Tab-separated table of C-alpha atoms in Angstrom:
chain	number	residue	atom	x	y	z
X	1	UNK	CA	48.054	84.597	23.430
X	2	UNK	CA	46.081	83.547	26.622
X	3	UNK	CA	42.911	83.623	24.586
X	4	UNK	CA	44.151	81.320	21.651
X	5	UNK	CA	45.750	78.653	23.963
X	6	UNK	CA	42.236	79.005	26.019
X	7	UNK	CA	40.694	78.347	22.697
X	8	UNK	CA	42.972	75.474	22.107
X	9	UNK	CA	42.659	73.675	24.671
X	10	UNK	CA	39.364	74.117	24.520
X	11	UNK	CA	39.167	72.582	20.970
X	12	UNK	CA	41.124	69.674	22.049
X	13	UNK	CA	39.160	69.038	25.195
X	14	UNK	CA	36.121	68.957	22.898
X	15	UNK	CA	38.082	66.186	20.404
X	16	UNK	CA	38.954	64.138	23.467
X	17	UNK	CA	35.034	64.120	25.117
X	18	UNK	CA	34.205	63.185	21.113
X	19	UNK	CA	36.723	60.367	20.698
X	20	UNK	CA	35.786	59.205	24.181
X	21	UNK	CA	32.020	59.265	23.459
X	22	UNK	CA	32.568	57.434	20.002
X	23	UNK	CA	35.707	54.723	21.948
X	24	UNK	CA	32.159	54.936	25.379
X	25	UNK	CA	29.453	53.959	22.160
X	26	UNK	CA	31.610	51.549	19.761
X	27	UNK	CA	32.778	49.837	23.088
X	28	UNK	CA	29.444	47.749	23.913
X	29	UNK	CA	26.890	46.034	22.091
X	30	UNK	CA	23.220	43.735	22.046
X	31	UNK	CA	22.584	40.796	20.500
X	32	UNK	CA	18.646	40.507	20.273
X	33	UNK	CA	17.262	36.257	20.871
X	34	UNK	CA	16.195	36.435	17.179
X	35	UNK	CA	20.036	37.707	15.724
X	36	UNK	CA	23.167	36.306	15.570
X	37	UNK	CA	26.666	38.511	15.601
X	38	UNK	CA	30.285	37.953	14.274
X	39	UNK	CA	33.026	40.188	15.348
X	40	UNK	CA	35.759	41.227	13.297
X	41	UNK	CA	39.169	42.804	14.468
X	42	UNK	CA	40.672	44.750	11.410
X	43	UNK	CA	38.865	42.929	8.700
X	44	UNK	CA	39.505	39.434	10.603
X	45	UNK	CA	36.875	37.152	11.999
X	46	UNK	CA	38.142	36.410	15.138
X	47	UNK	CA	35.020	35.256	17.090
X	48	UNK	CA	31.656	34.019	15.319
X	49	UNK	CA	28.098	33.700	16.257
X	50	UNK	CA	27.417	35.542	19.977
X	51	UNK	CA	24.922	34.786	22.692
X	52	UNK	CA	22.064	37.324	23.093
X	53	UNK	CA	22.631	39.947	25.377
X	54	UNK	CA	24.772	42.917	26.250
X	55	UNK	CA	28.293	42.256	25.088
X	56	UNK	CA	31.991	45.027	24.992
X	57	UNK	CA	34.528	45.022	22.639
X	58	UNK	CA	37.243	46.719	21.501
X	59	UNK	CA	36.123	50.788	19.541
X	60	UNK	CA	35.917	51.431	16.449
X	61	UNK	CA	37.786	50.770	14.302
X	62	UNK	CA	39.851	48.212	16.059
X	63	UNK	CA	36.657	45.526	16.013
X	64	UNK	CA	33.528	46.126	14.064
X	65	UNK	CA	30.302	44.021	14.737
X	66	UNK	CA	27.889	43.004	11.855
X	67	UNK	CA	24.298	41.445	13.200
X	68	UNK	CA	22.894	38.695	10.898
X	69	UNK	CA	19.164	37.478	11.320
X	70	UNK	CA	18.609	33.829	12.899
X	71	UNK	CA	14.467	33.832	10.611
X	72	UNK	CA	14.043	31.065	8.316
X	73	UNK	CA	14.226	33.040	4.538
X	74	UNK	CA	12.312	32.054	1.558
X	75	UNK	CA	13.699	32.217	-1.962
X	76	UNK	CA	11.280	31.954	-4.066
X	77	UNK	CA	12.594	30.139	-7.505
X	78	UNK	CA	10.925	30.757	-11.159
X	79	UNK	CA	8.654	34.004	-9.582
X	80	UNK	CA	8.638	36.909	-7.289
X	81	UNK	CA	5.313	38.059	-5.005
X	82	UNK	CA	5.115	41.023	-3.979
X	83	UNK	CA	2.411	43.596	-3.153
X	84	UNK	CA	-0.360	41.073	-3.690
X	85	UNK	CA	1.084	40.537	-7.216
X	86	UNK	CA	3.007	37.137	-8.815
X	87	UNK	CA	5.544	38.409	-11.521
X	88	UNK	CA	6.953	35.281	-13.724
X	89	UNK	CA	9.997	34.440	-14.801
X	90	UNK	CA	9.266	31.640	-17.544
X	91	UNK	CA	13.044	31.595	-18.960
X	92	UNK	CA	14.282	30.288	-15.127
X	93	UNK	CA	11.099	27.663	-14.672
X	94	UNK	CA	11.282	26.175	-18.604
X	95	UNK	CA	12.908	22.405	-18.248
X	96	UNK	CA	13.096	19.521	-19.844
X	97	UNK	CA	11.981	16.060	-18.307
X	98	UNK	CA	13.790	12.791	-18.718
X	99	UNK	CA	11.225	11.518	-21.273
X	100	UNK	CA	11.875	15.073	-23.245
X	101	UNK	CA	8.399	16.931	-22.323
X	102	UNK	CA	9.043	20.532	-21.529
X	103	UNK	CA	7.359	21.818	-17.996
X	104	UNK	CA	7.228	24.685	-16.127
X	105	UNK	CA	8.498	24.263	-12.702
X	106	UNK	CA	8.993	26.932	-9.682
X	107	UNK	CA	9.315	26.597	-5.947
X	108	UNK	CA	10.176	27.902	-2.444
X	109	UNK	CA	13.091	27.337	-0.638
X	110	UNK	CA	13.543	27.999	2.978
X	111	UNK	CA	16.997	28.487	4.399
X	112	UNK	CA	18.959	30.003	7.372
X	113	UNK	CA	22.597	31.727	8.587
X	114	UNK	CA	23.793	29.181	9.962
X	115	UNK	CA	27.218	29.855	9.448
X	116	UNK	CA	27.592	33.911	9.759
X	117	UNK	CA	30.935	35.037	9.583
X	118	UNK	CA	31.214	32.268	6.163
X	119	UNK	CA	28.033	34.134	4.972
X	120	UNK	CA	29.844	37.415	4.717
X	121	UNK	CA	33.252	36.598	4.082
X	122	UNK	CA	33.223	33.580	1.568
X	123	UNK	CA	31.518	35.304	-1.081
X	124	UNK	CA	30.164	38.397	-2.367
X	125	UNK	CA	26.880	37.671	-3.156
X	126	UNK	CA	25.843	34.221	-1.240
X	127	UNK	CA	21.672	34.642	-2.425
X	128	UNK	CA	22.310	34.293	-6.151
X	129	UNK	CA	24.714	31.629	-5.614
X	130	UNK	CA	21.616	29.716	-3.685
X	131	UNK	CA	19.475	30.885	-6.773
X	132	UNK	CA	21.519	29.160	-9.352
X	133	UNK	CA	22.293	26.336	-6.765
X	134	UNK	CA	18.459	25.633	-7.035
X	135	UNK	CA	18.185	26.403	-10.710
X	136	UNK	CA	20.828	23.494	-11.517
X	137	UNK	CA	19.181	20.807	-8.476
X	138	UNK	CA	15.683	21.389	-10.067
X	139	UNK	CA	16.763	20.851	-13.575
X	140	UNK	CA	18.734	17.783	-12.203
X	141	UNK	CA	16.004	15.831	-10.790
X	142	UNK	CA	12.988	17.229	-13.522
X	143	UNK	CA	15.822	16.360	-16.044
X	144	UNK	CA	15.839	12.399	-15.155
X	145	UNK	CA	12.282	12.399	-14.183
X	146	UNK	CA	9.223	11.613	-16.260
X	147	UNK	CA	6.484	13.957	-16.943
X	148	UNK	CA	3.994	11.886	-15.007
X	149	UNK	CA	5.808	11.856	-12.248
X	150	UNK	CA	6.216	15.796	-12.497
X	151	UNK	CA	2.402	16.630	-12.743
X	152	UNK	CA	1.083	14.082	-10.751
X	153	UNK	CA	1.955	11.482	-7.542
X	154	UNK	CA	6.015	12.214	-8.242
X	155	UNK	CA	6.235	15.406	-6.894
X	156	UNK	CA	6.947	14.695	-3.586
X	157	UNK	CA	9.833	12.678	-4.388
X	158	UNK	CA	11.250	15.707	-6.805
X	159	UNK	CA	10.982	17.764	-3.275
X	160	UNK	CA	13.097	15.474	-1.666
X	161	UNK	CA	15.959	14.651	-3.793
X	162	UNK	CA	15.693	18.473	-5.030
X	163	UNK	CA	16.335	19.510	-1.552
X	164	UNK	CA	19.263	16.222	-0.878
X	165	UNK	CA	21.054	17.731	-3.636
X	166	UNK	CA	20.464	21.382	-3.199
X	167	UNK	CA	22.182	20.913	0.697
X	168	UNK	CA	25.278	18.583	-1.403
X	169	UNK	CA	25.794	21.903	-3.470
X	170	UNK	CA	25.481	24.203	-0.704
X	171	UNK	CA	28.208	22.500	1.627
X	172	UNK	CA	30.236	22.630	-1.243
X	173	UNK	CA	29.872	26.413	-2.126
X	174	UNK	CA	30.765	26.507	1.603
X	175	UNK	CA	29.085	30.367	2.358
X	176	UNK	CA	27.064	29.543	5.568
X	177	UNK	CA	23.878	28.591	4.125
X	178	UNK	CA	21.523	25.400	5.581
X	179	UNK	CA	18.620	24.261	3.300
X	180	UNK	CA	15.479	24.095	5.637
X	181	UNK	CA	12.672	22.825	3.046
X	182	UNK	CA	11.803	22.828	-0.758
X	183	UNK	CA	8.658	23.274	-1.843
X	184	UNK	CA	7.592	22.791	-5.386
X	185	UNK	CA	4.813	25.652	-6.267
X	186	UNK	CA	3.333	24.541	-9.628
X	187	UNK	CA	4.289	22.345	-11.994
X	188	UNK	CA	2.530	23.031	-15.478
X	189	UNK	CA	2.957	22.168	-19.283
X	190	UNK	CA	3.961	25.328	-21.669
X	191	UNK	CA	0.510	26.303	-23.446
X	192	UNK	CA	-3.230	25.040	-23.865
X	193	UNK	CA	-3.165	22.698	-26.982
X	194	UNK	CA	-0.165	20.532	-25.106
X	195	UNK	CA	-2.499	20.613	-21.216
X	196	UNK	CA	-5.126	19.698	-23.467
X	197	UNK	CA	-3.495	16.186	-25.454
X	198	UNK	CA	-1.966	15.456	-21.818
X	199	UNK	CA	-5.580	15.911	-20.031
X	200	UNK	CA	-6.834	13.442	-22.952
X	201	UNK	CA	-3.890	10.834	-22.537
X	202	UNK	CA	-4.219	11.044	-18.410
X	203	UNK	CA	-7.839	10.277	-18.814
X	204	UNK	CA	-7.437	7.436	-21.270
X	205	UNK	CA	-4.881	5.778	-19.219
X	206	UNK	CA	-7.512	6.044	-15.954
X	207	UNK	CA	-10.049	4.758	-17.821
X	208	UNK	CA	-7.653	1.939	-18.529
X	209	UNK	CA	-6.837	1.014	-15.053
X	210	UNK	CA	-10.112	1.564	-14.746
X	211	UNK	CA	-10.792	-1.402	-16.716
X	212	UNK	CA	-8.160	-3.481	-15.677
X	213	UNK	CA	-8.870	-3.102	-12.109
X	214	UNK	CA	-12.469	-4.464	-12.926
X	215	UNK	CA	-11.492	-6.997	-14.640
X	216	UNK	CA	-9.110	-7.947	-11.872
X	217	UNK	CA	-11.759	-7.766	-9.580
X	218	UNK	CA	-14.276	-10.048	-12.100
X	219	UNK	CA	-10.758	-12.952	-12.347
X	220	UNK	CA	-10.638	-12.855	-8.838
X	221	UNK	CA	-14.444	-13.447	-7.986
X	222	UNK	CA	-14.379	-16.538	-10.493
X	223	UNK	CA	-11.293	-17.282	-9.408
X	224	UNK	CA	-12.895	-17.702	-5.371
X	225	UNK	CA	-15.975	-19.488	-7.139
X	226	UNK	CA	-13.892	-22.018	-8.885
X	227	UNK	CA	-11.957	-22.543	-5.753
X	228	UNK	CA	-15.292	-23.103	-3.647
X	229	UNK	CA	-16.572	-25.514	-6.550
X	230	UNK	CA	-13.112	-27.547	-6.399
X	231	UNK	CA	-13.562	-27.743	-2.506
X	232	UNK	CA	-16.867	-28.608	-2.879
X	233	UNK	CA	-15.555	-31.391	-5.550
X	234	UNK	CA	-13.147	-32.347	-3.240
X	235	UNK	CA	-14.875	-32.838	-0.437
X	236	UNK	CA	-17.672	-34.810	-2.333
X	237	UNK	CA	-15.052	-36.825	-3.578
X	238	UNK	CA	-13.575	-37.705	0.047
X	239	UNK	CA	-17.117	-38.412	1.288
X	240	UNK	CA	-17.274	-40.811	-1.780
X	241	UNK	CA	-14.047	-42.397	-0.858
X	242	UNK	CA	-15.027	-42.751	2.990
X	243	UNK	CA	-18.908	-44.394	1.476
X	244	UNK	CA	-16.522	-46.842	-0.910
X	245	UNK	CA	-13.938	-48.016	1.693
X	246	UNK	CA	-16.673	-48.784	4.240
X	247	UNK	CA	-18.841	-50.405	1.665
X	248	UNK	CA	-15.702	-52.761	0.614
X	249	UNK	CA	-14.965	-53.395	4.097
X	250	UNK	CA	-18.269	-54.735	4.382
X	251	UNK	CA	-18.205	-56.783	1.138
X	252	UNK	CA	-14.894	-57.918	2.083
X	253	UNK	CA	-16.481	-59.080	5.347
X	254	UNK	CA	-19.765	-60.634	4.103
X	255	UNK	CA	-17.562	-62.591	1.535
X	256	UNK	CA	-15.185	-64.051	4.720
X	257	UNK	CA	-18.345	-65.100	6.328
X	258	UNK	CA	-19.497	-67.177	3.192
X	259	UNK	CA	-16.286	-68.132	2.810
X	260	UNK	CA	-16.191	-69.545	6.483
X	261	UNK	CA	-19.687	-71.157	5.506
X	262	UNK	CA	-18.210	-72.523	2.499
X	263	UNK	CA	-15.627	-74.272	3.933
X	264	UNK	CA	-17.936	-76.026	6.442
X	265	UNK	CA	-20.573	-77.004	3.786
X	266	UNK	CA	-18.835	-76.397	0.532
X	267	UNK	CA	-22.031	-78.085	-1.427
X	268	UNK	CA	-24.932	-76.352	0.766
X	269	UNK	CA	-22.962	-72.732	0.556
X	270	UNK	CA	-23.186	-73.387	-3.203
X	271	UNK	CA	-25.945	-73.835	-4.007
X	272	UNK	CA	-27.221	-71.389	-1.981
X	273	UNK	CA	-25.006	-68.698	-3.777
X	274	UNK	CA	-26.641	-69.906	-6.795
X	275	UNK	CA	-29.469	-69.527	-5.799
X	276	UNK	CA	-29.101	-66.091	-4.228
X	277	UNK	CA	-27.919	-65.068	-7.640
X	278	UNK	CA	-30.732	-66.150	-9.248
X	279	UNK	CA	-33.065	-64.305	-7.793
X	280	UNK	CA	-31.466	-61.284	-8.050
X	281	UNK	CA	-30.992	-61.758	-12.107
X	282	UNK	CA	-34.418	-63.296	-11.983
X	283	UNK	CA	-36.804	-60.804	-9.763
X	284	UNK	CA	-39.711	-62.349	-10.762
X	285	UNK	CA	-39.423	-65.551	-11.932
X	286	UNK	CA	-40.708	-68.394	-10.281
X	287	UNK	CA	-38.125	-70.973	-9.214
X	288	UNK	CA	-38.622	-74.284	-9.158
X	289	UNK	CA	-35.804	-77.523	-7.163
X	290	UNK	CA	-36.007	-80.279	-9.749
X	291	UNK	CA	-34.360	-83.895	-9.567
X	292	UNK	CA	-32.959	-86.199	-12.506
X	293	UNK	CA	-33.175	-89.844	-11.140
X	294	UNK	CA	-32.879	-91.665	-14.440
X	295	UNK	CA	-35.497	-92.491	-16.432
X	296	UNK	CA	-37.975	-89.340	-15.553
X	297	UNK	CA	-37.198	-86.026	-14.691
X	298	UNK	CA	-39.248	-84.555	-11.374
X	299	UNK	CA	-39.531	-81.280	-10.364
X	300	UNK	CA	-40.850	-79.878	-6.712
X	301	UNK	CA	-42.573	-76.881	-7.867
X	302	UNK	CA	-41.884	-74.483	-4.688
X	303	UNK	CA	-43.926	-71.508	-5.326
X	304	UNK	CA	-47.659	-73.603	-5.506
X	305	UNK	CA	-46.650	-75.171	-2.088
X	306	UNK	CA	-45.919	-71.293	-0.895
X	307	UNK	CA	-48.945	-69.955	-1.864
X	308	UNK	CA	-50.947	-73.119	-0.550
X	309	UNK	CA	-49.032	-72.831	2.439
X	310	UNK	CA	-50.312	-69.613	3.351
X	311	UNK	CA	-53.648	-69.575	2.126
X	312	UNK	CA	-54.178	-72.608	4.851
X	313	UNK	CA	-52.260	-70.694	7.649
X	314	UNK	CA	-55.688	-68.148	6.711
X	315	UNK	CA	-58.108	-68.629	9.892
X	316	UNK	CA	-61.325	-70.263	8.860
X	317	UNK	CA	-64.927	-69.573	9.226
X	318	UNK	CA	-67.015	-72.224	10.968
X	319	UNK	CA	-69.959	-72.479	8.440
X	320	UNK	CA	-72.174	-74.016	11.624
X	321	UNK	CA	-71.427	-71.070	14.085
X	322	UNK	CA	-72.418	-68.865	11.381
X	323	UNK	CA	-75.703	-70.128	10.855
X	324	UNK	CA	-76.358	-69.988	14.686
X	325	UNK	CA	-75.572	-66.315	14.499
X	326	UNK	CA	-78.210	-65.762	11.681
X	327	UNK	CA	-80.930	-67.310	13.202
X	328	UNK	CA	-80.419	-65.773	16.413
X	329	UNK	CA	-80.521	-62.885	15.055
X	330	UNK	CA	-84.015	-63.724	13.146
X	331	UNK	CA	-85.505	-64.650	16.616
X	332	UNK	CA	-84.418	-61.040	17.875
X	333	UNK	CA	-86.309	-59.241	15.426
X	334	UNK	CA	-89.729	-61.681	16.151
């Protein structure tokens, strides 16, 4: 009898030191800088994320902790890498633009824990809810965008409002998830013969701007030589103005001084204008003052007296002095 209640108590010592090593090890726990915890007592979050560090609780299986990672994750939409290889999944990445084209379209998306203890409890399987949460965004926005904007310059805006409406949907499904960044991989068209016709089309329509940028670029160089021809005009124009107002102002003013004449000597100032204004009609005619007394009609004729005039104001040669000079110049030679 002393043996078997030796042995029992033995037996129960040894269930005691194991229930108090299990209550010693399920009593205390770390929380590494790059994890995030959330404690549960009976099934029931009662405390979420924890600070790093060394942290107690109650044993198991009054509280249980469950560590969560705080990395940025990748889900990688429309293909899977792996092992240096790229498997494809063309059923997920075939969609259908706003102008009805079909594309192929995959990306990355980047995302976090941010709320654990929603991560774990609100659904079952919170990944493939973000997988079809991308699936639908993508084939939103591709789905009222054009094709051109899907191959070329557009893409960047598909990123954005893929990702705007991605985080909508994901505060909505309400299971912990932040979207970090979307990232579109490759957007393609579904075989050769279709790349092909679009390559052609693309290239035609650059050739086109092409064009029309030249010729932009011709309309606007004849465009800046018309203007400088018009300035030029213009100013030509002004300077003409400025050379007509000065030369009536001094018409206007030789008139008012033969008008001042005129009314001291009307007679004299007339016939002086007349004839002024002969001579000019009449360059080279030779004018002549005449006189009407009656019976015979006299004329001064003005330009034989002018030309006598000044062939007498011509200095004469003394005929005597000349002599003299000869014939002392004979008696030099002798």
């Amino acid at each position: 009898m002393l043996q078997i209640k030796t042995i029992t108590k033995f037996i129960w010592g040894g269930v005691a030191l194991v229930i108090l090593g299990i209550i010693g090890f399920s009593s205390w726990y770390t929380v590494d800088e790059s994890e995030q915890a959330v404690i549960a007592t009976f099934g029931s979050v009662d405390e979420g994320v924890v600070d790093p560090g060394l942290h107690f609780k109650m044993p198991w299986p009054i509280q249980q902790v469950q560590k969560l990672s705080k990395e940025t994750f990748s889900l990688q939409f429309g293909y899977k890498e792996g092992d240096g290889q790229v498997e494809e999944y063309p059923k997920d990445t075939k969609m259908v633009t706003g102008d009805e084209n079909i594309v192929l379209a995959d990306l990355v998306v980047q995302w976090k824990i941010t709320e654990p203890e929603k991560y774990l409890y609100n659904s079952e399987d919170p990944k493939q809810i973000l997988y079809n949460a991308t699936s639908a965004s993508l084939r939103s926005i591709v789905g009222s965008s054009k094709i051109d904007d899907a191959l070329t310059s557009g893409k960047a805006k598909i990123e954005t409002d893929v990702r705007g409406l991605l985080t909508e949907l994901m505060k909505k499904y309400n299971v912990g998830i932040s979207v970090v960044n979307v990232k579109l991989q490759d957007v393609e068209l579904p075989n050769k013969e279709v790349r092909k016709a679009f390559t052609n089309v693309t290239d035609a329509r650059e050739t086109m701007n092409t064009k029309i940028n030249e010729a932009n670029k011709y309309r606007n160089k004849r465009t800046k030589e018309a203007e400088g021809e018009r300035d030029a005009l213009i100013s030509a124009a002004k300077g003409d103005e400025v050379s007509r107002i000065e030369t009536a102002k001094g018409d206007v003013a030789v008139f008012n001084s033969i008008y001042e004449e005129y009314k001291k000597s009307p007679d004299i100032t007339k016939k002086r204008l007349i004839l002024e204004t002969i001579e000019k009609v009449f360059p080279k005619a030779d004018i002549y003052i005449m006189k009407d007394d009656g019976n015979t009609m006299k004329y001064l004729p003005i330009a034989p007296i002018d030309k006598a005039a000044k062939s007498d104001a011509t200095p004469k040669v003394d005929q005597n002095q000349t002599d003299e000079g000869k014939a002392e110049g004979s008696d030099g030679n002798e």
